[in-house]
Short mmCIF file of N, CA and C in Angstrom, two decimals:
data_model
loop_
_atom_site.label_atom_id
_atom_site.label_comp_id
_atom_site.label_asym_id
_atom_site.label_seq_id
_atom_site.Cartn_x
_atom_site.Cartn_y
_atom_site.Cartn_z
N MET A 22 158.46 159.33 104.33
CA MET A 22 159.57 159.04 105.55
C MET A 22 160.85 159.85 105.21
N PRO A 23 161.40 160.84 105.95
CA PRO A 23 162.57 161.39 105.76
C PRO A 23 163.75 160.54 105.61
N LYS A 24 164.77 160.85 104.89
CA LYS A 24 165.94 160.11 104.79
C LYS A 24 166.68 160.22 105.91
N ALA A 25 167.58 158.99 106.16
CA ALA A 25 168.56 159.13 107.36
C ALA A 25 169.60 160.07 107.24
N LEU A 26 169.90 160.54 108.19
CA LEU A 26 171.07 161.56 108.21
C LEU A 26 172.28 160.81 108.67
N LYS A 27 173.15 161.07 107.89
CA LYS A 27 174.62 160.44 108.17
C LYS A 27 175.36 161.17 109.02
N ILE A 28 175.56 160.47 110.13
CA ILE A 28 176.24 161.04 111.18
C ILE A 28 177.70 160.08 111.55
N PRO A 29 178.75 160.82 111.73
CA PRO A 29 179.89 159.93 111.88
C PRO A 29 179.77 159.16 113.42
N ALA A 30 180.01 157.94 113.21
CA ALA A 30 179.91 156.92 114.42
C ALA A 30 181.11 156.95 115.30
N ALA A 31 181.04 156.90 116.43
CA ALA A 31 181.77 156.91 117.59
C ALA A 31 182.11 155.51 117.88
N LYS A 32 183.43 155.28 118.34
CA LYS A 32 183.77 153.70 118.68
C LYS A 32 183.29 153.87 120.20
N ARG A 33 182.41 152.87 120.48
CA ARG A 33 181.92 152.81 121.63
C ARG A 33 182.30 151.62 122.44
N THR A 34 182.80 151.71 123.81
CA THR A 34 183.03 150.45 124.45
C THR A 34 181.91 149.90 125.19
N ALA A 35 181.88 148.80 125.91
CA ALA A 35 180.85 148.32 126.56
C ALA A 35 180.37 149.24 127.74
N ALA A 36 181.44 149.76 128.33
CA ALA A 36 181.19 150.82 129.35
C ALA A 36 180.54 152.09 128.91
N ALA A 37 180.86 152.41 127.69
CA ALA A 37 180.18 153.75 127.04
C ALA A 37 178.74 153.48 126.72
N LYS A 38 178.58 152.24 126.23
CA LYS A 38 177.21 151.78 125.72
C LYS A 38 176.22 151.64 127.01
N LYS A 39 176.69 151.32 128.13
CA LYS A 39 175.99 151.13 129.36
C LYS A 39 175.64 152.46 129.88
N ALA A 40 176.64 153.38 129.78
CA ALA A 40 176.26 154.80 130.31
C ALA A 40 175.43 155.47 129.38
N ALA A 41 175.52 155.28 128.22
CA ALA A 41 174.48 155.85 127.30
C ALA A 41 173.08 155.56 127.36
N THR A 42 172.72 154.22 127.81
CA THR A 42 171.36 153.83 128.11
C THR A 42 171.01 154.30 129.61
N LYS A 43 171.83 154.94 130.21
CA LYS A 43 171.22 155.64 131.68
C LYS A 43 171.39 157.06 131.81
N VAL A 44 171.18 157.80 130.76
CA VAL A 44 171.43 159.20 130.81
C VAL A 44 170.15 159.85 131.23
N PRO A 45 170.31 160.54 132.38
CA PRO A 45 169.22 161.21 132.92
C PRO A 45 168.54 161.98 132.25
N ALA A 46 167.22 162.20 132.42
CA ALA A 46 166.25 163.26 131.57
C ALA A 46 166.81 164.57 131.44
N SER A 47 167.45 165.05 132.51
CA SER A 47 167.99 166.48 132.74
C SER A 47 169.12 166.83 131.61
N LYS A 48 169.94 165.45 131.25
CA LYS A 48 171.01 165.87 130.17
C LYS A 48 170.50 165.64 128.77
N ALA A 49 169.19 165.30 128.64
CA ALA A 49 168.79 164.93 127.16
C ALA A 49 168.70 166.54 126.32
N ARG A 50 168.84 166.24 125.25
CA ARG A 50 168.78 167.29 124.13
C ARG A 50 167.74 167.01 123.16
N VAL A 51 166.99 167.77 122.79
CA VAL A 51 165.82 167.48 121.87
C VAL A 51 165.89 168.37 120.67
N PHE A 52 165.77 167.58 119.65
CA PHE A 52 165.84 168.03 118.09
C PHE A 52 164.71 167.81 117.29
N LYS A 53 164.68 168.49 116.26
CA LYS A 53 163.64 168.16 115.28
C LYS A 53 164.48 168.18 113.99
N THR A 54 164.00 167.06 113.04
CA THR A 54 164.61 167.09 111.82
C THR A 54 164.15 168.39 110.77
N LYS A 55 164.93 168.63 109.83
CA LYS A 55 164.72 169.79 108.90
C LYS A 55 163.33 169.39 108.36
N TRP A 56 162.89 168.19 108.01
CA TRP A 56 161.78 167.67 107.51
C TRP A 56 160.84 167.98 108.27
N PHE A 57 160.86 167.57 109.61
CA PHE A 57 159.81 167.72 110.62
C PHE A 57 159.67 169.11 110.91
N ALA A 58 160.50 169.84 111.10
CA ALA A 58 160.30 171.45 111.24
C ALA A 58 159.28 172.07 110.38
N LYS A 59 159.62 171.73 109.17
CA LYS A 59 158.77 172.09 108.04
C LYS A 59 157.35 171.83 108.10
N ALA A 60 157.22 170.41 108.37
CA ALA A 60 155.87 169.73 108.72
C ALA A 60 155.18 170.49 109.86
N ALA A 61 155.87 170.53 111.01
CA ALA A 61 155.40 171.15 112.20
C ALA A 61 154.85 172.47 112.06
N LYS A 62 155.54 173.08 111.29
CA LYS A 62 155.43 174.61 110.98
C LYS A 62 154.13 174.94 110.26
N THR A 63 153.81 174.08 109.24
CA THR A 63 152.68 174.00 108.55
C THR A 63 151.47 173.64 109.42
N GLN A 64 151.69 172.96 110.46
CA GLN A 64 150.37 172.47 111.26
C GLN A 64 150.28 173.37 112.51
N LEU A 65 151.19 174.57 112.61
CA LEU A 65 151.16 175.36 113.76
C LEU A 65 151.50 174.70 114.94
N ILE A 66 152.52 173.70 114.85
CA ILE A 66 153.05 173.08 116.14
C ILE A 66 154.23 173.74 116.71
N THR A 67 154.02 174.24 117.82
CA THR A 67 155.11 175.07 118.31
C THR A 67 156.09 174.25 119.04
N ASP A 68 157.30 174.87 119.19
CA ASP A 68 158.57 174.25 119.89
C ASP A 68 158.25 174.02 121.37
N ALA A 69 157.33 175.04 121.82
CA ALA A 69 157.20 174.67 123.21
C ALA A 69 156.22 173.59 123.32
N GLU A 70 155.33 173.34 122.38
CA GLU A 70 154.31 172.16 122.62
C GLU A 70 155.27 170.99 122.46
N LEU A 71 156.30 170.98 121.67
CA LEU A 71 157.23 169.80 121.21
C LEU A 71 157.89 169.43 122.53
N CYS A 72 158.51 170.53 123.18
CA CYS A 72 159.30 170.20 124.46
C CYS A 72 158.38 169.88 125.54
N ALA A 73 157.11 170.22 125.65
CA ALA A 73 156.20 169.68 126.68
C ALA A 73 156.07 168.29 126.40
N ALA A 74 155.81 167.94 125.15
CA ALA A 74 155.58 166.46 124.80
C ALA A 74 156.70 165.54 125.05
N ILE A 75 157.92 166.03 124.89
CA ILE A 75 159.13 165.17 125.15
C ILE A 75 158.97 164.84 126.59
N LYS A 76 158.87 166.01 127.45
CA LYS A 76 158.67 165.77 128.95
C LYS A 76 157.85 164.72 129.25
N ALA A 77 156.47 164.58 128.56
CA ALA A 77 155.51 163.44 128.87
C ALA A 77 156.10 162.34 128.31
N VAL A 78 156.78 162.16 127.18
CA VAL A 78 157.55 160.87 126.70
C VAL A 78 158.48 160.35 127.70
N MET A 79 159.25 161.17 128.23
CA MET A 79 160.27 160.74 129.24
C MET A 79 159.70 160.25 130.45
N GLU A 80 158.17 160.80 130.76
CA GLU A 80 157.49 160.16 131.94
C GLU A 80 156.73 158.75 131.50
N GLY A 81 156.93 158.25 130.34
CA GLY A 81 156.32 157.16 129.99
C GLY A 81 154.92 157.40 129.28
N LYS A 82 154.62 158.70 128.97
CA LYS A 82 153.25 158.94 128.29
C LYS A 82 153.28 158.99 126.95
N ALA A 83 153.71 157.87 126.27
CA ALA A 83 153.74 157.92 124.86
C ALA A 83 153.83 156.32 124.39
N ASP A 84 153.52 156.06 123.14
CA ASP A 84 153.67 154.60 122.72
C ASP A 84 155.03 154.40 122.38
N ASP A 85 155.46 153.21 123.04
CA ASP A 85 156.83 152.89 122.78
C ASP A 85 156.81 151.79 121.65
N LEU A 86 157.27 152.03 120.62
CA LEU A 86 157.17 151.17 119.36
C LEU A 86 158.26 150.18 119.39
N GLY A 87 159.34 150.36 120.32
CA GLY A 87 160.67 149.44 120.30
C GLY A 87 161.72 149.93 119.65
N GLY A 88 162.74 149.52 120.03
CA GLY A 88 163.96 149.82 119.23
C GLY A 88 164.39 151.39 119.17
N GLY A 89 164.00 152.07 120.41
CA GLY A 89 164.12 153.43 120.42
C GLY A 89 163.28 154.42 119.66
N VAL A 90 162.06 153.97 119.04
CA VAL A 90 161.12 154.58 118.48
C VAL A 90 159.89 154.90 119.39
N TRP A 91 159.35 156.17 119.45
CA TRP A 91 158.16 156.41 120.13
C TRP A 91 157.22 156.89 119.14
N LYS A 92 155.85 156.78 119.42
CA LYS A 92 154.74 157.59 118.76
C LYS A 92 154.34 158.55 119.93
N LYS A 93 154.02 159.88 119.75
CA LYS A 93 153.47 160.75 120.51
C LYS A 93 152.47 161.46 120.00
N ARG A 94 151.08 161.67 120.59
CA ARG A 94 150.13 162.53 120.04
C ARG A 94 150.66 164.02 120.41
N LEU A 95 150.29 164.76 119.63
CA LEU A 95 150.37 166.50 119.41
C LEU A 95 149.20 167.11 118.78
N ASN A 96 149.32 168.37 118.90
CA ASN A 96 148.29 169.35 118.47
C ASN A 96 146.77 168.89 119.02
N ASP A 97 146.47 168.78 120.04
CA ASP A 97 145.14 168.42 120.52
C ASP A 97 144.70 166.99 119.96
N ASN A 98 145.64 166.07 119.97
CA ASN A 98 145.46 164.81 119.46
C ASN A 98 145.01 164.62 117.83
N MET A 99 145.28 165.72 117.16
CA MET A 99 145.14 165.59 115.56
C MET A 99 146.30 165.12 114.78
N HIS A 100 147.33 165.03 115.37
CA HIS A 100 148.58 164.73 114.75
C HIS A 100 149.21 163.77 115.61
N ARG A 101 150.20 162.84 115.01
CA ARG A 101 151.01 161.97 115.48
C ARG A 101 152.45 162.26 115.21
N SER A 102 153.36 161.99 116.11
CA SER A 102 154.83 162.40 115.81
C SER A 102 155.72 161.01 116.19
N ILE A 103 156.65 160.81 115.37
CA ILE A 103 157.52 159.73 115.60
C ILE A 103 158.73 160.36 115.94
N ILE A 104 159.12 159.70 117.19
CA ILE A 104 160.53 160.34 118.08
C ILE A 104 161.33 159.22 118.12
N VAL A 105 162.71 159.26 117.51
CA VAL A 105 163.63 158.50 117.74
C VAL A 105 164.65 158.89 118.95
N ALA A 106 164.95 157.98 119.66
CA ALA A 106 165.93 158.23 120.89
C ALA A 106 166.46 156.88 121.53
N LYS A 107 167.65 156.73 121.00
CA LYS A 107 168.42 155.45 121.56
C LYS A 107 169.35 156.01 122.66
N GLY A 108 168.94 155.30 123.67
CA GLY A 108 169.93 155.85 124.78
C GLY A 108 169.47 156.91 125.71
N GLY A 109 168.50 157.71 125.21
CA GLY A 109 167.85 158.77 125.86
C GLY A 109 168.54 159.84 125.83
N LYS A 110 169.82 160.17 125.25
CA LYS A 110 170.77 161.41 125.20
C LYS A 110 170.36 162.31 124.16
N TYR A 111 169.73 162.12 123.12
CA TYR A 111 169.19 162.67 121.99
C TYR A 111 167.65 162.22 121.66
N TRP A 112 166.90 163.14 121.80
CA TRP A 112 165.52 162.67 121.31
C TRP A 112 165.16 163.65 120.13
N ILE A 113 164.85 162.95 119.08
CA ILE A 113 164.72 163.62 117.80
C ILE A 113 163.36 163.39 117.17
N TYR A 114 162.67 164.57 116.88
CA TYR A 114 161.33 164.22 116.27
C TYR A 114 161.72 164.22 114.70
N ALA A 115 161.30 163.12 114.12
CA ALA A 115 161.60 162.49 112.88
C ALA A 115 160.50 162.75 111.84
N TYR A 116 159.16 162.40 112.31
CA TYR A 116 158.12 162.31 111.43
C TYR A 116 156.85 162.74 111.89
N LEU A 117 156.00 163.38 111.18
CA LEU A 117 154.86 163.94 111.58
C LEU A 117 153.66 163.58 110.61
N PHE A 118 152.46 163.09 111.02
CA PHE A 118 151.42 162.65 110.25
C PHE A 118 150.12 162.87 110.92
N ALA A 119 149.31 163.31 110.07
CA ALA A 119 147.70 163.80 110.72
C ALA A 119 147.03 162.44 111.18
N LYS A 120 146.29 162.22 112.13
CA LYS A 120 145.50 161.08 112.59
C LYS A 120 144.57 160.96 111.37
N ALA A 121 143.95 162.04 110.78
CA ALA A 121 142.99 161.77 109.78
C ALA A 121 143.47 161.09 108.63
N ASP A 122 144.87 161.24 108.21
CA ASP A 122 145.26 160.88 106.99
C ASP A 122 145.75 159.32 107.19
N ARG A 123 146.14 158.89 108.10
CA ARG A 123 146.68 157.51 108.57
C ARG A 123 146.62 157.15 109.75
N GLU A 124 146.42 155.96 110.26
CA GLU A 124 146.32 155.39 111.49
C GLU A 124 147.83 155.37 112.22
N ASN A 125 148.78 154.85 111.31
CA ASN A 125 150.00 154.32 111.95
C ASN A 125 150.81 154.25 110.89
N ILE A 126 152.22 154.27 111.19
CA ILE A 126 153.26 153.85 110.25
C ILE A 126 153.44 152.21 109.97
N ASP A 127 153.81 152.02 108.68
CA ASP A 127 153.64 150.56 108.49
C ASP A 127 154.98 149.98 109.13
N ASP A 128 155.19 148.53 108.95
CA ASP A 128 156.33 147.80 109.41
C ASP A 128 157.76 148.25 108.73
N ASP A 129 157.75 148.57 107.59
CA ASP A 129 158.94 148.79 106.85
C ASP A 129 159.26 150.38 107.29
N GLU A 130 158.37 151.05 107.51
CA GLU A 130 158.74 152.62 108.03
C GLU A 130 159.40 152.33 109.51
N LEU A 131 158.84 151.60 110.29
CA LEU A 131 159.06 151.31 111.75
C LEU A 131 160.75 150.56 111.81
N ALA A 132 160.78 149.72 110.72
CA ALA A 132 162.14 149.26 110.82
C ALA A 132 163.35 150.59 110.16
N GLY A 133 162.86 151.45 109.50
CA GLY A 133 163.70 152.56 109.25
C GLY A 133 164.04 153.34 110.35
N PHE A 134 162.82 153.65 110.96
CA PHE A 134 163.11 154.32 112.18
C PHE A 134 163.83 153.78 113.14
N LYS A 135 163.89 152.49 113.43
CA LYS A 135 164.67 152.00 114.36
C LYS A 135 166.14 151.76 114.27
N LYS A 136 166.41 151.76 112.56
CA LYS A 136 167.70 152.01 112.39
C LYS A 136 168.42 153.43 112.38
N LEU A 137 167.52 154.41 112.15
CA LEU A 137 167.89 155.86 112.44
C LEU A 137 167.97 155.82 113.97
N ALA A 138 167.24 155.32 114.79
CA ALA A 138 167.47 155.45 116.18
C ALA A 138 168.99 155.02 116.58
N LYS A 139 169.14 153.88 116.01
CA LYS A 139 170.53 153.36 116.11
C LYS A 139 171.70 154.28 115.72
N ASP A 140 171.56 154.95 114.53
CA ASP A 140 172.40 155.85 114.05
C ASP A 140 172.54 156.95 115.03
N TYR A 141 171.53 157.46 115.52
CA TYR A 141 171.72 158.61 116.50
C TYR A 141 172.21 158.36 117.75
N ALA A 142 171.93 157.01 118.08
CA ALA A 142 172.80 156.26 119.43
C ALA A 142 174.19 156.54 119.17
N LYS A 143 174.75 156.28 117.93
CA LYS A 143 176.26 156.38 117.71
C LYS A 143 176.90 157.62 117.39
N ALA A 144 175.85 158.79 117.30
CA ALA A 144 176.26 160.03 117.15
C ALA A 144 177.14 160.55 118.05
N THR A 145 178.28 161.19 117.70
CA THR A 145 179.05 161.93 118.62
C THR A 145 178.45 163.50 118.65
N GLU A 146 179.02 164.22 119.76
CA GLU A 146 178.66 165.50 120.02
C GLU A 146 179.03 166.46 118.61
N ALA A 147 180.33 166.01 118.09
CA ALA A 147 180.65 166.78 116.82
C ALA A 147 179.75 166.49 115.79
N GLY A 148 179.23 165.24 115.71
CA GLY A 148 178.19 165.01 114.62
C GLY A 148 176.92 165.51 114.75
N ILE A 149 176.54 165.68 115.78
CA ILE A 149 175.33 166.33 116.29
C ILE A 149 175.50 167.73 115.95
N ALA A 150 176.64 168.42 116.33
CA ALA A 150 177.05 169.91 116.11
C ALA A 150 176.99 170.06 114.57
N ALA A 151 177.48 169.24 113.97
CA ALA A 151 177.66 169.49 112.32
C ALA A 151 176.30 169.40 111.83
N ALA A 152 175.35 168.52 112.28
CA ALA A 152 174.13 168.40 111.71
C ALA A 152 173.28 169.66 112.31
N VAL A 153 173.53 170.39 113.29
CA VAL A 153 172.94 171.55 113.30
C VAL A 153 173.51 172.78 112.60
N THR A 154 174.79 172.70 112.47
CA THR A 154 175.39 173.57 111.46
C THR A 154 174.76 173.58 110.07
N LEU A 155 174.53 172.45 109.69
CA LEU A 155 174.09 172.14 108.38
C LEU A 155 172.51 172.46 108.19
N LYS A 156 172.05 172.59 109.44
CA LYS A 156 170.48 172.94 109.27
C LYS A 156 169.92 171.55 109.35
N GLU A 157 170.41 170.39 109.38
CA GLU A 157 169.64 169.10 109.24
C GLU A 157 168.81 168.85 110.52
N LEU A 158 169.36 169.21 111.66
CA LEU A 158 168.66 169.40 112.89
C LEU A 158 168.48 170.61 113.44
N VAL A 159 167.47 170.98 114.13
CA VAL A 159 166.99 172.01 114.80
C VAL A 159 166.97 171.83 116.27
N GLU A 160 167.77 172.37 117.21
CA GLU A 160 167.61 172.04 118.69
C GLU A 160 166.27 172.86 119.26
N ILE A 161 165.46 171.98 119.97
CA ILE A 161 164.37 172.61 120.47
C ILE A 161 164.57 172.97 121.79
N CYS A 162 165.06 172.15 122.64
CA CYS A 162 165.32 172.32 124.05
C CYS A 162 166.47 171.59 124.49
N HIS A 163 167.08 171.77 125.76
CA HIS A 163 168.09 171.14 126.26
C HIS A 163 168.00 170.99 127.77
N ASP A 164 168.41 170.04 128.42
CA ASP A 164 168.13 169.91 129.86
C ASP A 164 166.76 169.91 130.28
N CYS A 165 165.96 169.16 129.51
CA CYS A 165 164.20 169.08 129.60
C CYS A 165 164.24 168.46 131.10
N LYS A 166 163.35 169.13 131.86
CA LYS A 166 163.16 168.68 133.32
C LYS A 166 161.57 168.29 133.40
#
């Protein structure tokens, strides 16, 4: 499992928290972690496929693992991706595995991804921009519809 990205946390009021949970899909930004980008490249999974998959996730066509973590099938059902998105503002591809190698992630990994989702939910625009500048995150698409 890739390590958690340290992003500066913003102070959030109850109103900001409520607004973050109701972000329209058209305002969502989609990223992949540096680790995921390398793994997807070796499996010939394109950014276009990832963007299309996120659209399907936004429509509810994915396995909701709870706590801002989703599992989505990719690459003609040969691979599974773990996507974290707490609040729906940032969707981040975090982990990729072949269906042939393993059936699912274990409980400890799921707990780690839930924590990662919380960390990204607290991320500021400046924190995300810094992660992109440092190439820890790669933006795939913006304003997915």
